[in-house]
Amino acid sequence: MDITLDKKSSTEASIKVTLKESDYQPNVEEKVKQYAKKANIKGFRPGKVPPGLVKKMYGKSIVVEEINNILSKSLSDYIKKEDIQLIGEPLPDLEEAAKIDWDNQKDFEFNYAIGMVDQFSYDLSKKQKVNSYTIEIDKKALNETLDNVKKQFGTTTNPEVSEAGDAFYGDIRQLDGDLSHEGLISWEDLDKKAHKMFTGVKPGEVIEFDIEKTIKDHHTIAHLLNVGHDEAKEIKGKFQLTVKNINRSVPAELNQELFDKVFGKDAVKSEDEFTQKVKETVEGNYKRETEYYLDQSIKDHFVDKTKIDIPEAFLKDWLLRSNEGKVTQEDVDREFDEYVKSLKWDLIKNKIAEDNEIKVENAEVVDKAKSMILQQLGGPGAAEQLKDHLDAFADNYLKGENGQNYMRVFGEVRDEKILSFIKEQITLNDKKVDVEEFKKIVAN
């Protein structure tokens, strides 16, 4: 057997494997003997089937199987020995493979295209600067949050006359068509110009309206009429609503009953404490958002700043062939740029981890699993109740899905450690912004 590498560029090459009959025939003969011992063929006692008959019946399939086994192992061993950094898997030359005469050919030549990662370097220093945002909750945002909390825990009444902010339940019917549905039109569903039309309405009244001018967008129309979004875009003309009920949300009062419902019994005992607790909760939620955005910014920064040559033509071919029947060429072309970004980040983070000996211990995986379980079951408050069972819960979870859960959590812990290490090495420009500013930054 002979294996040679033909390097076409720093990222693309071909591997040629030449097999002579002497390379595979001993394995074939041994496999024929094994088949003969196990074969159950009419007219012969078990274990007494002549090897010649087995070879005649199954010889070609045995040859194909053994050659494939040899190819797989020899390719793997060669790539490991030569320390070739593959992208994807070797792709066999399908045209050559189709020409093989398995009945008569004795010697074989197989060619594989491979994609490789050339050596690259990254700059993990204070010269690398990434913006890190902290959202400050201003008075307006805090008051809006408090209003939402009061609405969420409020009560619903059915007044006799509608006011701004009410919702309208009833039959919605198209005047010049067959569309009709029973549903709820909320105040937020209405275009501002239609608010006057829906003020001072009583149950039993009929409101006639132009749906395009009254309902704010086609997504809301689709929901109200229970139709698809494409159909909703085409809906026009006059509709009428026969009001059955007017629903009005009455906000909860800022009192101990509300405090207990939101944060648990006696967790807070005054309006000031409640307001501060709500502020801390909102800031905690936004902190998760800003941390996630920072992580994404770091990934994008290093992908943009690190030069890595990628064998694009090979990679597209590999994606198409390895997902045969599941994706089309159009799918590959459309998603290729995002795939390359993800691939480059994987290469960069793995090299950073290897260069800096960033490793994950089993105890860290277990601790992460426990943290995830507590979060799902109510946060730190559940720790005391579960303390005698948490180890067993974590163990069962990590063993689930044939060990896939363990590998998933392991990967999360590893990514967190790599990103944490990067943050310590680079410059994070701390910037304080309000909610609206942060939304604009994320949108861009």
PDB file of N, CA, C and O in Angstrom, residues 19 21 33 45 62 69 98 103 136 159 172 223 240 256 261 283 286 301-302 362-363 389 417 426 438:
ATOM      1  N   LEU A  19      -3.651   0.513  -3.576  1.00  0.00           N
ATOM      2  CA  LEU A  19      -3.730  -0.811  -2.946  1.00  0.00           C
ATOM      3  C   LEU A  19      -3.418  -1.895  -3.963  1.00  0.00           C
ATOM      4  O   LEU A  19      -3.957  -1.895  -5.070  1.00  0.00           O
ATOM      5  N   GLU A  21      -3.195  -6.215  -4.544  1.00  0.00           N
ATOM      6  CA  GLU A  21      -3.984  -7.364  -4.092  1.00  0.00           C
ATOM      7  C   GLU A  21      -3.427  -7.927  -2.788  1.00  0.00           C
ATOM      8  O   GLU A  21      -4.185  -8.358  -1.912  1.00  0.00           O
ATOM      9  N   LYS A  33     -13.209 -17.535   5.447  1.00  0.00           N
ATOM     10  CA  LYS A  33     -13.204 -18.668   6.380  1.00  0.00           C
ATOM     11  C   LYS A  33     -14.227 -18.459   7.500  1.00  0.00           C
ATOM     12  O   LYS A  33     -14.942 -19.387   7.900  1.00  0.00           O
ATOM     13  N   ARG A  45     -24.135 -28.827   6.114  1.00  0.00           N
ATOM     14  CA  ARG A  45     -24.257 -28.732   7.563  1.00  0.00           C
ATOM     15  C   ARG A  45     -23.577 -27.450   8.036  1.00  0.00           C
ATOM     16  O   ARG A  45     -22.617 -26.986   7.427  1.00  0.00           O
ATOM     17  N   ILE A  62     -17.311  -9.093   0.093  1.00  0.00           N
ATOM     18  CA  ILE A  62     -16.263  -9.184   1.122  1.00  0.00           C
ATOM     19  C   ILE A  62     -15.063  -8.331   0.721  1.00  0.00           C
ATOM     20  O   ILE A  62     -14.481  -7.627   1.553  1.00  0.00           O
ATOM     21  N   ASN A  69     -12.583  -0.936   4.770  1.00  0.00           N
ATOM     22  CA  ASN A  69     -12.015  -0.942   6.125  1.00  0.00           C
ATOM     23  C   ASN A  69     -10.563  -0.488   6.114  1.00  0.00           C
ATOM     24  O   ASN A  69     -10.134   0.316   6.958  1.00  0.00           O
ATOM     25  N   ALA A  98     -16.788   5.277  -9.603  1.00  0.00           N
ATOM     26  CA  ALA A  98     -17.819   4.666 -10.458  1.00  0.00           C
ATOM     27  C   ALA A  98     -17.205   3.784 -11.545  1.00  0.00           C
ATOM     28  O   ALA A  98     -17.885   2.912 -12.102  1.00  0.00           O
ATOM     29  N   ASP A 103     -15.301  -6.851 -10.249  1.00  0.00           N
ATOM     30  CA  ASP A 103     -15.273  -8.269 -10.623  1.00  0.00           C
ATOM     31  C   ASP A 103     -13.906  -8.717 -11.102  1.00  0.00           C
ATOM     32  O   ASP A 103     -13.510  -9.875 -10.889  1.00  0.00           O
ATOM     33  N   GLU A 136     -28.330  51.178  32.435  1.00  0.00           N
ATOM     34  CA  GLU A 136     -28.816  51.875  33.618  1.00  0.00           C
ATOM     35  C   GLU A 136     -30.326  52.072  33.499  1.00  0.00           C
ATOM     36  O   GLU A 136     -30.813  52.573  32.477  1.00  0.00           O
ATOM     37  N   PRO A 159     -66.693  46.699  32.134  1.00  0.00           N
ATOM     38  CA  PRO A 159     -67.476  47.931  32.284  1.00  0.00           C
ATOM     39  C   PRO A 159     -68.581  48.046  31.234  1.00  0.00           C
ATOM     40  O   PRO A 159     -68.574  47.344  30.223  1.00  0.00           O
ATOM     41  N   ILE A 172     -66.185  39.300  14.757  1.00  0.00           N
ATOM     42  CA  ILE A 172     -65.600  40.139  13.710  1.00  0.00           C
ATOM     43  C   ILE A 172     -66.019  39.551  12.369  1.00  0.00           C
ATOM     44  O   ILE A 172     -65.768  38.367  12.096  1.00  0.00           O
ATOM     45  N   HIS A 223     -53.937  37.164  13.266  1.00  0.00           N
ATOM     46  CA  HIS A 223     -54.327  36.608  14.558  1.00  0.00           C
ATOM     47  C   HIS A 223     -55.821  36.799  14.812  1.00  0.00           C
ATOM     48  O   HIS A 223     -56.512  35.870  15.241  1.00  0.00           O
ATOM     49  N   GLN A 240     -67.020  44.572  10.492  1.00  0.00           N
ATOM     50  CA  GLN A 240     -67.750  45.070  11.647  1.00  0.00           C
ATOM     51  C   GLN A 240     -67.484  44.177  12.856  1.00  0.00           C
ATOM     52  O   GLN A 240     -67.271  42.972  12.722  1.00  0.00           O
ATOM     53  N   GLN A 256     -48.884  45.077  50.402  1.00  0.00           N
ATOM     54  CA  GLN A 256     -48.201  43.853  50.820  1.00  0.00           C
ATOM     55  C   GLN A 256     -48.665  42.639  50.037  1.00  0.00           C
ATOM     56  O   GLN A 256     -47.888  41.717  49.762  1.00  0.00           O
ATOM     57  N   LYS A 261     -47.059  38.406  46.248  1.00  0.00           N
ATOM     58  CA  LYS A 261     -47.318  37.674  44.999  1.00  0.00           C
ATOM     59  C   LYS A 261     -46.102  37.693  44.086  1.00  0.00           C
ATOM     60  O   LYS A 261     -45.787  36.704  43.418  1.00  0.00           O
ATOM     61  N   GLU A 283     -32.502  44.977  36.251  1.00  0.00           N
ATOM     62  CA  GLU A 283     -31.074  45.138  35.925  1.00  0.00           C
ATOM     63  C   GLU A 283     -30.400  43.779  35.766  1.00  0.00           C
ATOM     64  O   GLU A 283     -29.525  43.616  34.906  1.00  0.00           O
ATOM     65  N   TYR A 286     -31.367  42.493  32.345  1.00  0.00           N
ATOM     66  CA  TYR A 286     -30.612  43.196  31.312  1.00  0.00           C
ATOM     67  C   TYR A 286     -29.130  42.844  31.346  1.00  0.00           C
ATOM     68  O   TYR A 286     -28.455  42.854  30.307  1.00  0.00           O
ATOM     69  N   HIS A 301     -15.395  39.983  16.975  1.00  0.00           N
ATOM     70  CA  HIS A 301     -14.135  40.734  16.933  1.00  0.00           C
ATOM     71  C   HIS A 301     -12.982  39.832  16.520  1.00  0.00           C
ATOM     72  O   HIS A 301     -12.198  40.187  15.621  1.00  0.00           O
ATOM     73  N   PHE A 302     -12.864  38.674  17.148  1.00  0.00           N
ATOM     74  CA  PHE A 302     -11.733  37.793  16.855  1.00  0.00           C
ATOM     75  C   PHE A 302     -11.859  37.123  15.492  1.00  0.00           C
ATOM     76  O   PHE A 302     -10.851  36.876  14.825  1.00  0.00           O
ATOM     77  N   ASN A 362     -14.375  17.488  35.801  1.00  0.00           N
ATOM     78  CA  ASN A 362     -15.697  16.880  35.966  1.00  0.00           C
ATOM     79  C   ASN A 362     -16.542  17.622  37.007  1.00  0.00           C
ATOM     80  O   ASN A 362     -17.748  17.812  36.823  1.00  0.00           O
ATOM     81  N   ALA A 363     -15.902  18.066  38.095  1.00  0.00           N
ATOM     82  CA  ALA A 363     -16.627  18.774  39.152  1.00  0.00           C
ATOM     83  C   ALA A 363     -17.279  20.047  38.619  1.00  0.00           C
ATOM     84  O   ALA A 363     -18.369  20.439  39.073  1.00  0.00           O
ATOM     85  N   HIS A 389     -31.175  15.844  47.376  1.00  0.00           N
ATOM     86  CA  HIS A 389     -31.444  15.121  46.130  1.00  0.00           C
ATOM     87  C   HIS A 389     -30.733  15.717  44.919  1.00  0.00           C
ATOM     88  O   HIS A 389     -30.765  15.124  43.843  1.00  0.00           O
ATOM     89  N   LYS A 417     -15.335  29.260  30.126  1.00  0.00           N
ATOM     90  CA  LYS A 417     -13.965  29.440  30.629  1.00  0.00           C
ATOM     91  C   LYS A 417     -13.079  30.129  29.589  1.00  0.00           C
ATOM     92  O   LYS A 417     -12.250  30.987  29.937  1.00  0.00           O
ATOM     93  N   ILE A 426      -7.945  41.017  27.176  1.00  0.00           N
ATOM     94  CA  ILE A 426      -8.172  42.130  26.264  1.00  0.00           C
ATOM     95  C   ILE A 426      -8.663  43.362  27.036  1.00  0.00           C
ATOM     96  O   ILE A 426      -8.834  43.319  28.247  1.00  0.00           O
ATOM     97  N   PHE A 438     -29.305  50.791  24.155  1.00  0.00           N
ATOM     98  CA  PHE A 438     -28.808  49.422  23.989  1.00  0.00           C
ATOM     99  C   PHE A 438     -29.570  48.709  22.863  1.00  0.00           C
ATOM    100  O   PHE A 438     -28.979  47.979  22.066  1.00  0.00           O
TER     101      PHE A 438
END
